[in-house]
Each structure stands twice: as structure tokens, then as C-alpha cells.
Amino acid sequence: MYKHAIYTIKSNEKIAPDVFRMTLTGDTQYIIRPGQFINIKLDSFYLRRPISVCDYGKDGLTVIYKTVGSGTHQLGKMSAGQTLDCLTGLGNGFDTSKCLKDALVIGGGVGIPPLYKLSKELIAQGKNVSVVLGFNTAQEIFYKKEFEDLGARVYLCTVDGSAGIKGFVTDALKEENIDYDYFFSCGPEPMLKAVCNSTKTSGQLSFESRMGCGFGACLACSCKTKYGNKRICKDGPVLEKEEIIW
Ligand code: FES
């Protein structure tokens, strides 16, 4: 179930080139799983901007976003004390119960933020978490230390080899002998497809899509799965490996 909420910006800071972390205070009771998202209304834009939730607690939440268009640039200019009109508690989120003991968490670029709260929950449940973080170059790296501070084992890789393992997240999977019984992933679609082909277990993947309403009413985000059409905003953004048609 989603809810309309007004959040107040507590901080909004750049943490990597074009990447910002915003902390917000307000009612988070409808956010019940990592991997859910909020849909933000911005001045002079008809459509809201969906942004995944990086972390949440009783009194507030954190989002990390990339300034790629005029809407997110507008968000990047906002400061503490300003308010945001949001729809909150959107999407299904990750189901952590599917992982028994050893979780493999794989993120690429701005797909990484929702995996932070996911890893936090998995660790709180007593599970071992190995995180593979993929970036294009060392300059773009964010949240490596934050994942380590949670107690996750972090494997870093960059496409240009300027930090960590040289190559894609799937190269890290080939090089490192990571033990896992289930995986979770979020990132660009070609990465998700490669992850599916490189993993030996079942898993869940979080998808991005163009969206209209964000809560299941307009069908703008509909996609075909093995079990029929699904709406990325409501039936997703998290889908199971076995149901995806690439
Ligand atoms: Fe409207 Fe998904 S964005 S149904």
C-alpha cells in the first residue's frame, strides 16, 4: 500500500560526480521492504520522479540519485528545510526470506542504493553478505565504506581498472570464489541480464522503467514475464530470475 506524504529535506549533498545523497524526515510507516521507491513531485513537471529508497528508519529516509535530466537537476539544487511532495511505500521490494544463509548482492552505479538497506536487513537477520559493487571508474565510487561498515564483504570493480578488479561485476564473480545460496541485484538492464547468466542460484532483480503514475494505474511500465504481464511499479520493481523474459 502506498501513501501520500510530505517530507522535509534534512540534507542534500554530492557524494560522487553527479550523484547526490538526500536525507528526508517524515512518515515512513508505509515503507516496509528494502527495494521500494518514492515518487517525487517537482515544480513544473507533470510526471513525478521515481527514486529508490537507500535506507529508512522510523523518522526518515535516505535517497541517492543521479542528476541526469532537468527534474533531478532541480532536486540537486534543493536544500535543508525545503519540503517534497511524495508518494511513498511504492513497489514490492526485495524478499529477504528467500536467502537462507549466504547472500550475494550485486549492484551497478546508481542501482546500488536500494541494496544498502537490503544488506543491512540481511545482516540483521544473521546472514553473511557479500557485495559486488561495479562502477565505470574510481572517481564514481560511492558507499563502499558504508557497506563495509555494515559488516558486508565488499568486492569492488571498475570497467577501466582504476580501482578494484578490472572489468564488470560478472568478471568479479568469475575471479572471486564467492559462496552464496541466493542473489539480489540492481543496476542497468544489460548488467542484470549478465548477472542472471553468471549466477548459479535463484535470485531477485530490481528493474528500472519509464513510469507514469507509479502505483499501478496507467500501465506505462508494463512488461512481459513468463507469468503474464507485470507492472514494474507495482508488481515490481523486483522480479524473480525465473520469471524474466530477456
Ligand atoms: Fe503507471 Fe506503472 S507507472 S502502472
GROMACS .gro file of N, CA, C and O in nm, residues 155-223:
model
  276
  155TYR      N    1   3.341  -0.649  -0.267
  155TYR     CA    2   3.427  -0.668  -0.382
  155TYR      C    3   3.398  -0.553  -0.478
  155TYR      O    4   3.284  -0.536  -0.522
  156LEU      N    5   3.503  -0.477  -0.506
  156LEU     CA    6   3.485  -0.359  -0.590
  156LEU      C    7   3.538  -0.386  -0.730
  156LEU      O    8   3.642  -0.449  -0.745
  157CYS      N    9   3.468  -0.336  -0.831
  157CYS     CA   10   3.527  -0.346  -0.965
  157CYS      C   11   3.496  -0.222  -1.046
  157CYS      O   12   3.394  -0.156  -1.024
  158THR      N   13   3.587  -0.189  -1.135
  158THR     CA   14   3.568  -0.074  -1.224
  158THR      C   15   3.598  -0.118  -1.368
  158THR      O   16   3.689  -0.199  -1.390
  159VAL      N   17   3.522  -0.064  -1.460
  159VAL     CA   18   3.538  -0.103  -1.600
  159VAL      C   19   3.679  -0.068  -1.650
  159VAL      O   20   3.742  -0.146  -1.722
  160ASP      N   21   3.730   0.050  -1.608
  160ASP     CA   22   3.863   0.091  -1.658
  160ASP      C   23   3.979   0.040  -1.571
  160ASP      O   24   4.095   0.069  -1.598
  161GLY      N   25   3.947  -0.031  -1.465
  161GLY     CA   26   4.053  -0.089  -1.382
  161GLY      C   27   4.119   0.010  -1.287
  161GLY      O   28   4.221  -0.021  -1.225
  162SER      N   29   4.062   0.131  -1.272
  162SER     CA   30   4.126   0.232  -1.186
  162SER      C   31   4.107   0.202  -1.038
  162SER      O   32   4.173   0.265  -0.954
  163ALA      N   33   4.020   0.111  -1.002
  163ALA     CA   34   4.007   0.066  -0.863
  163ALA      C   35   3.949  -0.075  -0.863
  163ALA      O   36   3.867  -0.109  -0.948
  164GLY      N   37   3.997  -0.156  -0.770
  164GLY     CA   38   3.945  -0.292  -0.755
  164GLY      C   39   3.974  -0.381  -0.876
  164GLY      O   40   4.071  -0.359  -0.951
  165ILE      N   41   3.887  -0.475  -0.897
  165ILE     CA   42   3.902  -0.570  -1.009
  165ILE      C   43   3.870  -0.498  -1.139
  165ILE      O   44   3.773  -0.422  -1.145
  166LYS      N   45   3.950  -0.522  -1.244
  166LYS     CA   46   3.922  -0.456  -1.373
  166LYS      C   47   3.811  -0.533  -1.446
  166LYS      O   48   3.822  -0.655  -1.464
  167GLY      N   49   3.709  -0.461  -1.483
  167GLY     CA   50   3.603  -0.524  -1.561
  167GLY      C   51   3.465  -0.501  -1.501
  167GLY      O   52   3.443  -0.409  -1.422
  168PHE      N   53   3.373  -0.589  -1.540
  168PHE     CA   54   3.233  -0.577  -1.497
  168PHE      C   55   3.208  -0.662  -1.372
  168PHE      O   56   3.293  -0.743  -1.333
  169VAL      N   57   3.089  -0.645  -1.313
  169VAL     CA   58   3.058  -0.724  -1.193
  169VAL      C   59   3.069  -0.874  -1.221
  169VAL      O   60   3.108  -0.951  -1.133
  170THR      N   61   3.039  -0.914  -1.343
  170THR     CA   62   3.046  -1.056  -1.376
  170THR      C   63   3.192  -1.105  -1.380
  170THR      O   64   3.219  -1.222  -1.356
  171ASP      N   65   3.286  -1.014  -1.409
  171ASP     CA   66   3.429  -1.051  -1.403
  171ASP      C   67   3.468  -1.076  -1.257
  171ASP      O   68   3.546  -1.166  -1.227
  172ALA      N   69   3.412  -0.994  -1.167
  172ALA     CA   70   3.440  -1.014  -1.024
  172ALA      C   71   3.385  -1.150  -0.979
  172ALA      O   72   3.448  -1.221  -0.901
  173LEU      N   73   3.268  -1.187  -1.031
  173LEU     CA   74   3.209  -1.316  -0.994
  173LEU      C   75   3.297  -1.431  -1.042
  173LEU      O   76   3.311  -1.533  -0.975
  174LYS      N   77   3.359  -1.411  -1.161
  174LYS     CA   78   3.446  -1.516  -1.216
  174LYS      C   79   3.575  -1.527  -1.135
  174LYS      O   80   3.624  -1.635  -1.108
  175GLU      N   81   3.628  -1.411  -1.097
  175GLU     CA   82   3.759  -1.409  -1.027
  175GLU      C   83   3.751  -1.454  -0.883
  175GLU      O   84   3.841  -1.517  -0.831
  176GLU      N   85   3.646  -1.415  -0.815
  176GLU     CA   86   3.635  -1.444  -0.672
  176GLU      C   87   3.545  -1.567  -0.656
  176GLU      O   88   3.447  -1.583  -0.727
  177ASN      N   89   3.581  -1.648  -0.561
  177ASN     CA   90   3.500  -1.769  -0.542
  177ASN      C   91   3.402  -1.743  -0.428
  177ASN      O   92   3.423  -1.789  -0.317
  178ILE      N   93   3.295  -1.671  -0.458
  178ILE     CA   94   3.203  -1.628  -0.352
  178ILE      C   95   3.100  -1.737  -0.324
  178ILE      O   96   3.038  -1.788  -0.417
  179ASP      N   97   3.085  -1.769  -0.198
  179ASP     CA   98   2.984  -1.868  -0.157
  179ASP      C   99   2.849  -1.798  -0.139
  179ASP      O  100   2.841  -1.700  -0.067
  180TYR      N  101   2.744  -1.849  -0.201
  180TYR     CA  102   2.611  -1.789  -0.181
  180TYR      C  103   2.502  -1.890  -0.213
  180TYR      O  104   2.522  -1.982  -0.291
  181ASP      N  105   2.387  -1.871  -0.150
  181ASP     CA  106   2.275  -1.960  -0.181
  181ASP      C  107   2.161  -1.884  -0.250
  181ASP      O  108   2.061  -1.943  -0.289
  182TYR      N  109   2.177  -1.751  -0.263
  182TYR     CA  110   2.073  -1.670  -0.326
  182TYR      C  111   2.137  -1.535  -0.362
  182TYR      O  112   2.229  -1.491  -0.295
  183PHE      N  113   2.088  -1.471  -0.469
  183PHE     CA  114   2.146  -1.340  -0.502
  183PHE      C  115   2.037  -1.233  -0.520
  183PHE      O  116   1.919  -1.264  -0.543
  184PHE      N  117   2.081  -1.109  -0.505
  184PHE     CA  118   1.995  -0.991  -0.524
  184PHE      C  119   2.074  -0.893  -0.610
  184PHE      O  120   2.194  -0.876  -0.588
  185SER      N  121   2.008  -0.829  -0.705
  185SER     CA  122   2.084  -0.739  -0.791
  185SER      C  123   2.001  -0.618  -0.836
  185SER      O  124   1.879  -0.626  -0.850
  186CYS      N  125   2.069  -0.507  -0.857
  186CYS     CA  126   2.005  -0.387  -0.911
  186CYS      C  127   2.109  -0.310  -0.991
  186CYS      O  128   2.223  -0.291  -0.945
  187GLY      N  129   2.071  -0.267  -1.109
  187GLY     CA  130   2.165  -0.193  -1.195
  187GLY      C  131   2.107  -0.185  -1.335
  187GLY      O  132   1.991  -0.220  -1.357
  188PRO      N  133   2.190  -0.142  -1.432
  188PRO     CA  134   2.139  -0.132  -1.570
  188PRO      C  135   2.098  -0.269  -1.624
  188PRO      O  136   2.155  -0.371  -1.585
  189GLU      N  137   2.000  -0.270  -1.714
  189GLU     CA  138   1.944  -0.397  -1.762
  189GLU      C  139   2.048  -0.492  -1.823
  189GLU      O  140   2.043  -0.613  -1.795
  190PRO      N  141   2.144  -0.443  -1.906
  190PRO     CA  142   2.243  -0.538  -1.960
  190PRO      C  143   2.322  -0.606  -1.847
  190PRO      O  144   2.358  -0.723  -1.857
  191MET      N  145   2.347  -0.530  -1.739
  191MET     CA  146   2.417  -0.590  -1.625
  191MET      C  147   2.331  -0.698  -1.560
  191MET      O  148   2.379  -0.806  -1.526
  192LEU      N  149   2.201  -0.670  -1.544
  192LEU     CA  150   2.112  -0.767  -1.480
  192LEU      C  151   2.107  -0.897  -1.561
  192LEU      O  152   2.107  -1.006  -1.506
  193LYS      N  153   2.103  -0.881  -1.693
  193LYS     CA  154   2.099  -1.000  -1.780
  193LYS      C  155   2.228  -1.080  -1.764
  193LYS      O  156   2.225  -1.204  -1.750
  194ALA      N  157   2.342  -1.010  -1.763
  194ALA     CA  158   2.471  -1.078  -1.748
  194ALA      C  159   2.479  -1.146  -1.611
  194ALA      O  160   2.533  -1.257  -1.599
  195VAL      N  161   2.424  -1.081  -1.509
  195VAL     CA  162   2.425  -1.139  -1.374
  195VAL      C  163   2.343  -1.269  -1.373
  195VAL      O  164   2.385  -1.370  -1.318
  196CYS      N  165   2.227  -1.266  -1.438
  196CYS     CA  166   2.143  -1.386  -1.445
  196CYS      C  167   2.217  -1.501  -1.510
  196CYS      O  168   2.209  -1.616  -1.465
  197ASN      N  169   2.293  -1.470  -1.616
  197ASN     CA  170   2.367  -1.575  -1.688
  197ASN      C  171   2.489  -1.624  -1.610
  197ASN      O  172   2.541  -1.731  -1.638
  198SER      N  173   2.535  -1.544  -1.515
  198SER     CA  174   2.659  -1.579  -1.444
  198SER      C  175   2.634  -1.636  -1.306
  198SER      O  176   2.730  -1.670  -1.236
  199THR      N  177   2.509  -1.642  -1.263
  199THR     CA  178   2.481  -1.690  -1.127
  199THR      C  179   2.423  -1.831  -1.134
  199THR      O  180   2.349  -1.864  -1.226
  200LYS      N  181   2.456  -1.907  -1.033
  200LYS     CA  182   2.417  -2.050  -1.034
  200LYS      C  183   2.292  -2.076  -0.951
  200LYS      O  184   2.243  -2.188  -0.946
  201THR      N  185   2.241  -1.973  -0.882
  201THR     CA  186   2.124  -1.994  -0.796
  201THR      C  187   2.008  -1.905  -0.842
  201THR      O  188   2.023  -1.824  -0.933
  202SER      N  189   1.900  -1.918  -0.772
  202SER     CA  190   1.788  -1.828  -0.794
  202SER      C  191   1.820  -1.691  -0.735
  202SER      O  192   1.915  -1.677  -0.657
  203GLY      N  193   1.742  -1.592  -0.772
  203GLY     CA  194   1.769  -1.458  -0.720
  203GLY      C  195   1.659  -1.360  -0.757
  203GLY      O  196   1.563  -1.395  -0.825
  204GLN      N  197   1.675  -1.239  -0.709
  204GLN     CA  198   1.580  -1.131  -0.738
  204GLN      C  199   1.653  -1.012  -0.799
  204GLN      O  200   1.764  -0.979  -0.756
  205LEU      N  201   1.587  -0.950  -0.898
  205LEU     CA  202   1.649  -0.837  -0.968
  205LEU      C  203   1.555  -0.719  -0.969
  205LEU      O  204   1.434  -0.735  -0.991
  206SER      N  205   1.609  -0.602  -0.944
  206SER     CA  206   1.526  -0.481  -0.943
  206SER      C  207   1.544  -0.406  -1.074
  206SER      O  208   1.656  -0.374  -1.114
  207PHE      N  209   1.432  -0.378  -1.141
  207PHE     CA  210   1.434  -0.316  -1.274
  207PHE      C  211   1.396  -0.168  -1.269
  207PHE      O  212   1.318  -0.126  -1.184
  208GLU      N  213   1.448  -0.097  -1.367
  208GLU     CA  214   1.407   0.043  -1.388
  208GLU      C  215   1.311   0.046  -1.504
  208GLU      O  216   1.317  -0.040  -1.592
  209SER      N  217   1.222   0.144  -1.505
  209SER     CA  218   1.131   0.157  -1.619
  209SER      C  219   1.083   0.301  -1.628
  209SER      O  220   1.081   0.372  -1.527
  210ARG      N  221   1.045   0.342  -1.745
  210ARG     CA  222   0.974   0.470  -1.757
  210ARG      C  223   0.843   0.454  -1.685
  210ARG      O  224   0.776   0.351  -1.698
  211MET      N  225   0.803   0.555  -1.609
  211MET     CA  226   0.679   0.542  -1.532
  211MET      C  227   0.587   0.660  -1.552
  211MET      O  228   0.632   0.772  -1.580
  212GLY      N  229   0.459   0.632  -1.537
  212GLY     CA  230   0.358   0.737  -1.536
  212GLY      C  231   0.314   0.758  -1.392
  212GLY      O  232   0.372   0.834  -1.318
  213CYS      N  233   0.211   0.683  -1.353
  213CYS     CA  234   0.153   0.704  -1.220
  213CYS      C  235   0.243   0.656  -1.106
  213CYS      O  236   0.248   0.717  -1.000
  214GLY      N  237   0.310   0.543  -1.124
  214GLY     CA  238   0.396   0.488  -1.019
  214GLY      C  239   0.324   0.398  -0.921
  214GLY      O  240   0.386   0.343  -0.831
  215PHE      N  241   0.191   0.382  -0.937
  215PHE     CA  242   0.120   0.296  -0.841
  215PHE      C  243   0.025   0.195  -0.907
  215PHE      O  244  -0.069   0.146  -0.845
  216GLY      N  245   0.050   0.165  -1.034
  216GLY     CA  246  -0.021   0.053  -1.095
  216GLY      C  247  -0.144   0.087  -1.177
  216GLY      O  248  -0.213  -0.004  -1.223
  217ALA      N  249  -0.173   0.215  -1.200
  217ALA     CA  250  -0.298   0.252  -1.264
  217ALA      C  251  -0.289   0.276  -1.415
  217ALA      O  252  -0.388   0.259  -1.485
  218CYS      N  253  -0.172   0.314  -1.466
  218CYS     CA  254  -0.168   0.361  -1.606
  218CYS      C  255  -0.110   0.259  -1.704
  218CYS      O  256  -0.120   0.278  -1.824
  219LEU      N  257  -0.045   0.156  -1.656
  219LEU     CA  258   0.017   0.050  -1.737
  219LEU      C  259   0.137   0.098  -1.820
  219LEU      O  260   0.185   0.026  -1.908
  220ALA      N  261   0.188   0.218  -1.794
  220ALA     CA  262   0.302   0.271  -1.870
  220ALA      C  263   0.427   0.186  -1.851
  220ALA      O  264   0.517   0.188  -1.934
  221CYS      N  265   0.433   0.113  -1.742
  221CYS     CA  266   0.556   0.039  -1.709
  221CYS      C  267   0.537  -0.112  -1.727
  221CYS      O  268   0.615  -0.189  -1.672
  222SER      N  269   0.435  -0.151  -1.803
  222SER     CA  270   0.403  -0.293  -1.817
  222SER      C  271   0.516  -0.369  -1.890
  222SER      O  272   0.574  -0.318  -1.986
  223CYS      N  273   0.546  -0.488  -1.846
  223CYS     CA  274   0.644  -0.571  -1.917
  223CYS      C  275   0.595  -0.716  -1.918
  223CYS      O  276   0.515  -0.756  -1.834
   0.00000   0.00000   0.00000
